[in-house]
CSV table of C-alpha atoms in Angstrom, one decimal:
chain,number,residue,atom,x,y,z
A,1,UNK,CA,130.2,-60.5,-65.5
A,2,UNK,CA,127.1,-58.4,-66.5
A,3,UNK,CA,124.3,-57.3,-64.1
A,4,UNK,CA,121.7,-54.1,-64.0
A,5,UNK,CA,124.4,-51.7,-62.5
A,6,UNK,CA,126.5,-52.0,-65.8
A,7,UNK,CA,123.9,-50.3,-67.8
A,8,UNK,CA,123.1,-48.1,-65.4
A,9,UNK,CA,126.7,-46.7,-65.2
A,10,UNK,CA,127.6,-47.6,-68.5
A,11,UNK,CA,130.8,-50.2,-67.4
A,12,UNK,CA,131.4,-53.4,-68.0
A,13,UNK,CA,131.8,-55.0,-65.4
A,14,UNK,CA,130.2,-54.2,-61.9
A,15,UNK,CA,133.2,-53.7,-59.9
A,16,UNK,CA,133.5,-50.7,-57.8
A,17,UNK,CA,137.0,-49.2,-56.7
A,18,UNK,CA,136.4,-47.4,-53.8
A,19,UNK,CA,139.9,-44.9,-53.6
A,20,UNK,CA,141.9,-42.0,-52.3
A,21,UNK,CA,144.1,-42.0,-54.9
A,22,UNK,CA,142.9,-40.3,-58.6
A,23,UNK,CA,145.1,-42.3,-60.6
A,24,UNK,CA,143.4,-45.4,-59.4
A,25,UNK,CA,140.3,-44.2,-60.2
A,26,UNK,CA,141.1,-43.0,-63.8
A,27,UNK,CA,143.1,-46.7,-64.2
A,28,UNK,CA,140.1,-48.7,-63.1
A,29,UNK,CA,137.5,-46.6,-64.7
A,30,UNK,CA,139.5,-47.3,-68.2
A,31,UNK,CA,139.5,-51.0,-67.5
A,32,UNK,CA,136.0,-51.6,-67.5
A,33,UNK,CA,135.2,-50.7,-63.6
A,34,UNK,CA,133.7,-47.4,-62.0
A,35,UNK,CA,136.4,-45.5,-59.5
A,36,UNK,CA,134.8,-43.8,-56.7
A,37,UNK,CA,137.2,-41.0,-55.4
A,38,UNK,CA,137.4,-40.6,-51.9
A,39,UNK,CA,137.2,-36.9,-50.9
A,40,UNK,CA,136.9,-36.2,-47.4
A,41,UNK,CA,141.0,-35.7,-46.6
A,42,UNK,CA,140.9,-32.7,-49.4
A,43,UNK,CA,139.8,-29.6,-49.0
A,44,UNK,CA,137.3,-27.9,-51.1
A,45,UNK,CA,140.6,-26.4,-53.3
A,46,UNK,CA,142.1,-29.8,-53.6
A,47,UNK,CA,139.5,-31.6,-54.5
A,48,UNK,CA,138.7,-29.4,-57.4
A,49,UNK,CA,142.0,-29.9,-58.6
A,50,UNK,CA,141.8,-34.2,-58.0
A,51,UNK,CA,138.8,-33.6,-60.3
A,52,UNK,CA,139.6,-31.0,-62.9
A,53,UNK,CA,143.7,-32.4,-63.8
A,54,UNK,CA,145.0,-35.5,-65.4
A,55,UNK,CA,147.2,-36.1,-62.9
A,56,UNK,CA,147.9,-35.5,-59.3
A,57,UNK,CA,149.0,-32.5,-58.4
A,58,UNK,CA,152.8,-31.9,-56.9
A,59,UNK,CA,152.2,-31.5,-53.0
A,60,UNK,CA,152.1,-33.1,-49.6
A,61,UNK,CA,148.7,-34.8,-48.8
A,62,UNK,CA,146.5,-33.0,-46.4
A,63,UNK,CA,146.7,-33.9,-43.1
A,64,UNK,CA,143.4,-35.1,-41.2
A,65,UNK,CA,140.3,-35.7,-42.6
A,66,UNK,CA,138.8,-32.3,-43.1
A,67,UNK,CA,135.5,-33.4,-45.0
A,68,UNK,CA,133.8,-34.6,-41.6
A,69,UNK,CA,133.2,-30.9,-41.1
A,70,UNK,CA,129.7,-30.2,-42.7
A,71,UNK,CA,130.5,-26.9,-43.8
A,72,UNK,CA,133.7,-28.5,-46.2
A,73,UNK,CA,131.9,-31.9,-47.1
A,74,UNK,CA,128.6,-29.2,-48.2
A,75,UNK,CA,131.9,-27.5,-50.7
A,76,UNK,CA,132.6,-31.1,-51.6
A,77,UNK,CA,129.1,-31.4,-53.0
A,78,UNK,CA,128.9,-28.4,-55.1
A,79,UNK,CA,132.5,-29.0,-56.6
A,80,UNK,CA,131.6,-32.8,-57.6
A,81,UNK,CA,127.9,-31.7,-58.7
A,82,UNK,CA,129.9,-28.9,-60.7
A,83,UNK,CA,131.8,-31.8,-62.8
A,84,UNK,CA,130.0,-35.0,-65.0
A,85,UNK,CA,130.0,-37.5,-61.8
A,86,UNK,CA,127.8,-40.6,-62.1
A,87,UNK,CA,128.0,-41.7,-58.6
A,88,UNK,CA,128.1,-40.2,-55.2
A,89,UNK,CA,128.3,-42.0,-52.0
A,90,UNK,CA,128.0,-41.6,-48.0
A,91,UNK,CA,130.5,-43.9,-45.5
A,92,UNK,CA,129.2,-42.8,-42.4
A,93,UNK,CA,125.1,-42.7,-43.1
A,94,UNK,CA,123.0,-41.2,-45.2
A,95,UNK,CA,123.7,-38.2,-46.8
A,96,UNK,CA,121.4,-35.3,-46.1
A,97,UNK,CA,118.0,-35.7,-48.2
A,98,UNK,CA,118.5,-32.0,-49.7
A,99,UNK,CA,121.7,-33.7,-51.2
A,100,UNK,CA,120.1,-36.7,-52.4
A,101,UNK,CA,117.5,-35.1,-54.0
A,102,UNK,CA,119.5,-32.3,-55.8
A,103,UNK,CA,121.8,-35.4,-56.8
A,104,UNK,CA,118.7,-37.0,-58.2
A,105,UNK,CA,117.9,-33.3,-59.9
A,106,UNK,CA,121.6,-34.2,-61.8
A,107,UNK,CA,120.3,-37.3,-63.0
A,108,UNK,CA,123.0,-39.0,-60.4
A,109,UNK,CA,123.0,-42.1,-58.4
A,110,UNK,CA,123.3,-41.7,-55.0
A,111,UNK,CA,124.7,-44.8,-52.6
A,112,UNK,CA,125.6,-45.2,-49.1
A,113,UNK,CA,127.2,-47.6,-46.9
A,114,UNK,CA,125.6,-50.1,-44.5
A,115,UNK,CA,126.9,-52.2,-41.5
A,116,UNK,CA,123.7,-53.8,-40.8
A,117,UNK,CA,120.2,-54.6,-42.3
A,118,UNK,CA,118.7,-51.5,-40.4
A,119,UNK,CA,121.1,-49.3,-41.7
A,120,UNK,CA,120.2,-50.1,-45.5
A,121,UNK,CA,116.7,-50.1,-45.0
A,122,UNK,CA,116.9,-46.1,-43.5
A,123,UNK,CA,119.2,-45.6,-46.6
A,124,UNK,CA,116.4,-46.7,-49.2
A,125,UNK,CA,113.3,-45.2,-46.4
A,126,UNK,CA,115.6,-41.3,-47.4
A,127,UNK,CA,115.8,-42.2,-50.8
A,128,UNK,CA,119.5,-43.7,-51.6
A,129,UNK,CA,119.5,-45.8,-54.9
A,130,UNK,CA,121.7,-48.0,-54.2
A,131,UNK,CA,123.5,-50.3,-51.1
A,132,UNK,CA,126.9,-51.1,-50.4
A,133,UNK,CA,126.4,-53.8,-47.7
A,134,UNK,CA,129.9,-54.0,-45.8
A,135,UNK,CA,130.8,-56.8,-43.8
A,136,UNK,CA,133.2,-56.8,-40.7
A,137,UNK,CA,136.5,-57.7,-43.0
A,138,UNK,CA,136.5,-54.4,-44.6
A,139,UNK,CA,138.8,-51.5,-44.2
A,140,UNK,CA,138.2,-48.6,-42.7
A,141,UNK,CA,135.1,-48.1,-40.9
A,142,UNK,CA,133.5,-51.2,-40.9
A,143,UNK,CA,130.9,-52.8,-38.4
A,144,UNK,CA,130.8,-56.5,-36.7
A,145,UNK,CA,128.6,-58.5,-39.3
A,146,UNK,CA,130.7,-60.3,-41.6
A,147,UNK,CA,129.8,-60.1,-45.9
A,148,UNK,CA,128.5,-63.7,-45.7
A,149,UNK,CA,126.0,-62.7,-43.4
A,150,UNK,CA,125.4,-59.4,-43.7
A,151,UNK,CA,124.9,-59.5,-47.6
A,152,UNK,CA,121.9,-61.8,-48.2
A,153,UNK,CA,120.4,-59.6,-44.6
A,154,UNK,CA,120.2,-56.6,-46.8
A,155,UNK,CA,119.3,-57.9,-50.4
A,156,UNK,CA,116.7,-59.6,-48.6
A,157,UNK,CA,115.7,-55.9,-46.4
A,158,UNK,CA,116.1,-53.6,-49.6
A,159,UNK,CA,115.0,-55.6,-52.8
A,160,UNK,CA,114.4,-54.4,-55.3
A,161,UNK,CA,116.8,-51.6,-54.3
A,162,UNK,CA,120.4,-52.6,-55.8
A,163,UNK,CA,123.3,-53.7,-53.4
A,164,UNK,CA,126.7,-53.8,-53.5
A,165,UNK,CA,129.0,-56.4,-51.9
A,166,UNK,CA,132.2,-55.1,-49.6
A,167,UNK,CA,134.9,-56.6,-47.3
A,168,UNK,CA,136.9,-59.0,-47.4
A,169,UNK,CA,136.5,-59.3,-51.5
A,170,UNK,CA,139.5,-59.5,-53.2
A,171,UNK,CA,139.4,-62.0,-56.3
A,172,UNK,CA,137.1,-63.3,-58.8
A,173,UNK,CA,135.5,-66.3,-56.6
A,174,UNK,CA,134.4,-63.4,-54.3
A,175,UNK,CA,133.1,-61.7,-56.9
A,176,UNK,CA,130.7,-64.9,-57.8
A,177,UNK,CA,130.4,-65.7,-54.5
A,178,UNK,CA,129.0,-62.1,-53.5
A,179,UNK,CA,126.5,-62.0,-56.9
A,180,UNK,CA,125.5,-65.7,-55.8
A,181,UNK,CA,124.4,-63.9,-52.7
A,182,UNK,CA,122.0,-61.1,-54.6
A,183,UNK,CA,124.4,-58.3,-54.5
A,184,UNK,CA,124.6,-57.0,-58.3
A,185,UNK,CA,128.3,-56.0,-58.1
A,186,UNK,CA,131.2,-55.2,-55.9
A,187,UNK,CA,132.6,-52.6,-53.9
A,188,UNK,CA,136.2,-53.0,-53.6
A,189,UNK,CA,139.1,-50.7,-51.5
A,190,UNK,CA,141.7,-52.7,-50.1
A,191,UNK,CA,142.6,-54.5,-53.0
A,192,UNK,CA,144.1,-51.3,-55.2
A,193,UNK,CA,146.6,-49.9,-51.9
A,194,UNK,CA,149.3,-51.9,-54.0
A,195,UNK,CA,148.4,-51.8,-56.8
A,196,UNK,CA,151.3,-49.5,-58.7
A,197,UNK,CA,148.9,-46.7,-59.3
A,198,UNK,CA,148.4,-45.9,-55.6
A,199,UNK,CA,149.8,-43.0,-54.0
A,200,UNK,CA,150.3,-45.1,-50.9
A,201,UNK,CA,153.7,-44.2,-49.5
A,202,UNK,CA,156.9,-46.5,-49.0
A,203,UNK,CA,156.9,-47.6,-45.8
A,204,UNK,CA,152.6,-47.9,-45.3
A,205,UNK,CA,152.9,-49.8,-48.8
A,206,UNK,CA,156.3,-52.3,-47.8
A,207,UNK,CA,153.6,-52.7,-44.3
A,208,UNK,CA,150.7,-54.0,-46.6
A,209,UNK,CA,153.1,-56.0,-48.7
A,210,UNK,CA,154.2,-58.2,-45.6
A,211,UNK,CA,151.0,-58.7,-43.7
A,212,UNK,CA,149.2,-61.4,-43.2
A,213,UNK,CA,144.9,-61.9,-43.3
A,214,UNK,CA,145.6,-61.6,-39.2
A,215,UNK,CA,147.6,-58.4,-39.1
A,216,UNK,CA,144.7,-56.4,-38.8
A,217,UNK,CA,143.1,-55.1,-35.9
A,218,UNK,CA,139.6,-52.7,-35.7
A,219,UNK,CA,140.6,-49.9,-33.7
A,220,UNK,CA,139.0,-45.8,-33.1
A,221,UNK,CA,142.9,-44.5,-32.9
A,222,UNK,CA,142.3,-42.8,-36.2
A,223,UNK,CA,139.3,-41.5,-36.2
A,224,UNK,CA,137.3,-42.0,-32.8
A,225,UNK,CA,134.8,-44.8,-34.9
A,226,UNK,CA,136.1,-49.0,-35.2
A,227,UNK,CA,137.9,-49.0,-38.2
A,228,UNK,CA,140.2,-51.8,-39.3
A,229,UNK,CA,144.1,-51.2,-40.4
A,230,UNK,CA,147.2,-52.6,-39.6
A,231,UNK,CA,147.9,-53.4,-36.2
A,232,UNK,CA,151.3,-51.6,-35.0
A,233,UNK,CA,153.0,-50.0,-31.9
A,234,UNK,CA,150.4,-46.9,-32.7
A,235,UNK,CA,147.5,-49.3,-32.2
A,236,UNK,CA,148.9,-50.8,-29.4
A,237,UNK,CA,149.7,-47.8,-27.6
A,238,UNK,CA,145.9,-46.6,-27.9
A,239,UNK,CA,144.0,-49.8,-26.5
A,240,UNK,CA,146.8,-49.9,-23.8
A,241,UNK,CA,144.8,-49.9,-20.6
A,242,UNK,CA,146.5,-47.9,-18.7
A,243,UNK,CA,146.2,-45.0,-21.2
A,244,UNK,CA,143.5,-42.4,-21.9
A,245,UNK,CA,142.1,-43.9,-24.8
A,246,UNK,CA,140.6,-42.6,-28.1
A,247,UNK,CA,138.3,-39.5,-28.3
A,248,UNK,CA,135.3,-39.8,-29.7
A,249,UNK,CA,134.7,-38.6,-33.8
A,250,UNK,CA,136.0,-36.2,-34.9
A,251,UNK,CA,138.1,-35.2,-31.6
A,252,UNK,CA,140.7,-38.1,-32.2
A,253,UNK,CA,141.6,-37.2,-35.5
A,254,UNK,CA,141.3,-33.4,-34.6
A,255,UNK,CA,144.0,-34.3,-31.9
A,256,UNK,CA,146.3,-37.1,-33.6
A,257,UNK,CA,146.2,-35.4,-37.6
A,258,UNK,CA,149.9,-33.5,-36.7
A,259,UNK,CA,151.4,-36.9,-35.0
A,260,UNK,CA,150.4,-38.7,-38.2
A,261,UNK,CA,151.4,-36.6,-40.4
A,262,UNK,CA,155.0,-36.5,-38.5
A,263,UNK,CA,155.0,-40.4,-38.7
A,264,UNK,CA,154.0,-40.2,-42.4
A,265,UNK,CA,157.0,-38.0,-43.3
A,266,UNK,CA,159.0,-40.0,-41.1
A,267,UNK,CA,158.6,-43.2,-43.2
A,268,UNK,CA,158.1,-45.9,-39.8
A,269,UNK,CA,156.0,-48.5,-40.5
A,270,UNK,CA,155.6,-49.7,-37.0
A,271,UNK,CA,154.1,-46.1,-36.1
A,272,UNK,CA,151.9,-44.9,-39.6
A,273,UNK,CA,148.2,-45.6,-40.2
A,274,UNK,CA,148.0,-48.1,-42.8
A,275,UNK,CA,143.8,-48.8,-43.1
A,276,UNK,CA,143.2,-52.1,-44.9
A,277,UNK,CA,141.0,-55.2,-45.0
A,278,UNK,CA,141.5,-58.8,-44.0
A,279,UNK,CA,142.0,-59.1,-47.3
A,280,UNK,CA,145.5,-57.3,-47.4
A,281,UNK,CA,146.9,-61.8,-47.0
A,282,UNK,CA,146.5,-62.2,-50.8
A,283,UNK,CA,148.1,-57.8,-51.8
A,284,UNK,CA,151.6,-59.3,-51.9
A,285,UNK,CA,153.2,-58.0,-54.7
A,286,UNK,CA,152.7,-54.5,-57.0
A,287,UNK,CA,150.9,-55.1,-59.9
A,288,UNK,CA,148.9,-52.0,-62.5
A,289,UNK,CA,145.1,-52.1,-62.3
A,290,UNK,CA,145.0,-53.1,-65.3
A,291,UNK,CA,146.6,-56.5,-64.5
A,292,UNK,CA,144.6,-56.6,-61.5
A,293,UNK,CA,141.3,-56.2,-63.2
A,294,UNK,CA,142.4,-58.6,-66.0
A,295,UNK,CA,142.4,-61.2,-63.1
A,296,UNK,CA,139.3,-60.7,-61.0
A,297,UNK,CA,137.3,-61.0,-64.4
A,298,UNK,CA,139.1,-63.9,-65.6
A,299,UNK,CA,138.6,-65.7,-62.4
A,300,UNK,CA,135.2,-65.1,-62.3
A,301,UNK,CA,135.0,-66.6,-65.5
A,302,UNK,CA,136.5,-69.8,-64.2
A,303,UNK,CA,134.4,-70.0,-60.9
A,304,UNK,CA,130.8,-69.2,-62.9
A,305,UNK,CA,132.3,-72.4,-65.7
A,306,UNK,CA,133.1,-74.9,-62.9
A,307,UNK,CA,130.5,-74.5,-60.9
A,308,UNK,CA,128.1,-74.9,-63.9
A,309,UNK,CA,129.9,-77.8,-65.2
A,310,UNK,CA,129.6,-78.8,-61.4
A,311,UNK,CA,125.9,-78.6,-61.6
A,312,UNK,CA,125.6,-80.2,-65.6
A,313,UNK,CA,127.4,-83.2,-64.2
């Protein structure tokens, strides 16, 4: 399981881990993978210390995601450009083209997330080095063009510009299936919420645990944008009809970050945010990284040998 990206990044294998939680990205980076740390629930002072300690510090989680605010996300740059980072990556657009090019003054990578073909080929037209296509089964902010689709759209739009397969990916067929369609690797998120490294809590992880590929819904309760998570009473209540309805970004999470942070202290399941794939049917038990890396890779192995035996035949 070898493409481009590995000796770009120096890993081997081309598997992404997309993650809030540091320990996850340490585990998966020592397994072979590259961890990506999500930053924009720290502040500038926390994410120095998710980046400078070898473990996580003692401490509630901030509430809200505080990063949307260009002034903090701008401190978030010059913290990570302040450490040896290999990678950094946008979610909602392109970064700023000052960024990306003082990233490509560092000698680092620089990639960004895309929804649709459009949206990759702006990415590459401001200078991003490499696209994570995500389809409609993703968690999180995700669009409405499922990874079978929307994959081939933007290796097709972007080549020779590298691209990353997400959503719905969660085992080693995917993986083949998602090189098969020209991405050179994989950006995975979902899968590591269980994994026994994550810092998700009791009740958000016994949710995850029990869901099925249909428990998810694509909501703007969190944030203000569609983005998909466990469908609950909280969910409910907020496409209700007869209610107001969800600000706009960042207004929703500006007026909801003290409710969720009640319901995450209060341990209800059927109230706290719990942002997952479709992909969340096959997380149904706690395993290390380790274990779960072990398995991606040695299903991949399988698929790529049958399917060539397959074609021999």
């Amino acid at each position: 399981m070898r493409t481009a990206l590995c000796d770009v990044f120096g890993i081997e294998y081309p598997i992404f881990a997309f993650t809030h939680c540091r320990d996850v990205v340490a585990a998966v980076s020592k397994a072979g993978g590259l961890g990506v740390l999500g930053a924009v629930g720290f502040s500038p002072e926390q994410l120095e210390i998710e980046l400078d300690l070898p473990a996580l510090a003692e401490g509630e989680h901030p509430g809200g995601v505080i990063g949307w605010a260009e002034d903090v996300a701008r401190h978030h740059v010059d913290i990570a450009f302040a450490h040896p980072i290999a990678l950094i990556a946008n979610a909602l657009g392109s970064p700023p083209v000052d960024v990306i090019e003082r990233a490509h003054a560092q000698g680092i990578k620089v990639a960004a997330l895309a929804g649709k073909a459009q949206h990759a080929q702006r990415h590459v037209n401001n200078g991003v080095d490499i696209i994570v296509a995500q389809g409609y089964e993703a968690g999180g902010h995700t669009g409405e063009v499922a990874t079978m689709v929307l994959v081939p759209e933007v290796v097709d739009a972007v080549s020779p510009v590298p691209v990353l397969a997400a959503g719905g990916i969660g085992s080693g067929r995917q993986i083949a299936a998602a090189l098969a369609l020209g991405a050179e690797g994989v950006w995975l998120g979902s899968l590591w919420l269980t994994t026994a490294e994550s810092n998700s809590g009791p009740a958000v992880l016994a949710a995850y645990l029990e869901a099925t590929s249909s428990d998810t819904v694509r909501s703007k309760c969190f944030t203000g944008k569609p983005a998909r998570m466990l469908r609950n009473a909280w969910t409910d209540a907020w496409a209700d009809p007869a209610g107001p309805g969800p600000l706009g970004m960042p207004l929703q999470n500006i007026l909801t970050a003290e409710a969720n942070a009640r319901i995450a202290r209060s341990g209800r399941k059927d109230l706290a945010f719990a942002p997952v794939g479709q992909i969340v049917g096959r997380m149904n038990q706690v395993r290390p990284v380790r274990d779960v890396m072990y398995q991606l890779v040695e299903e991949y192995i399988e698929t790529v040998e049958r399917l060539d035996a397959g074609v021999k035949s």
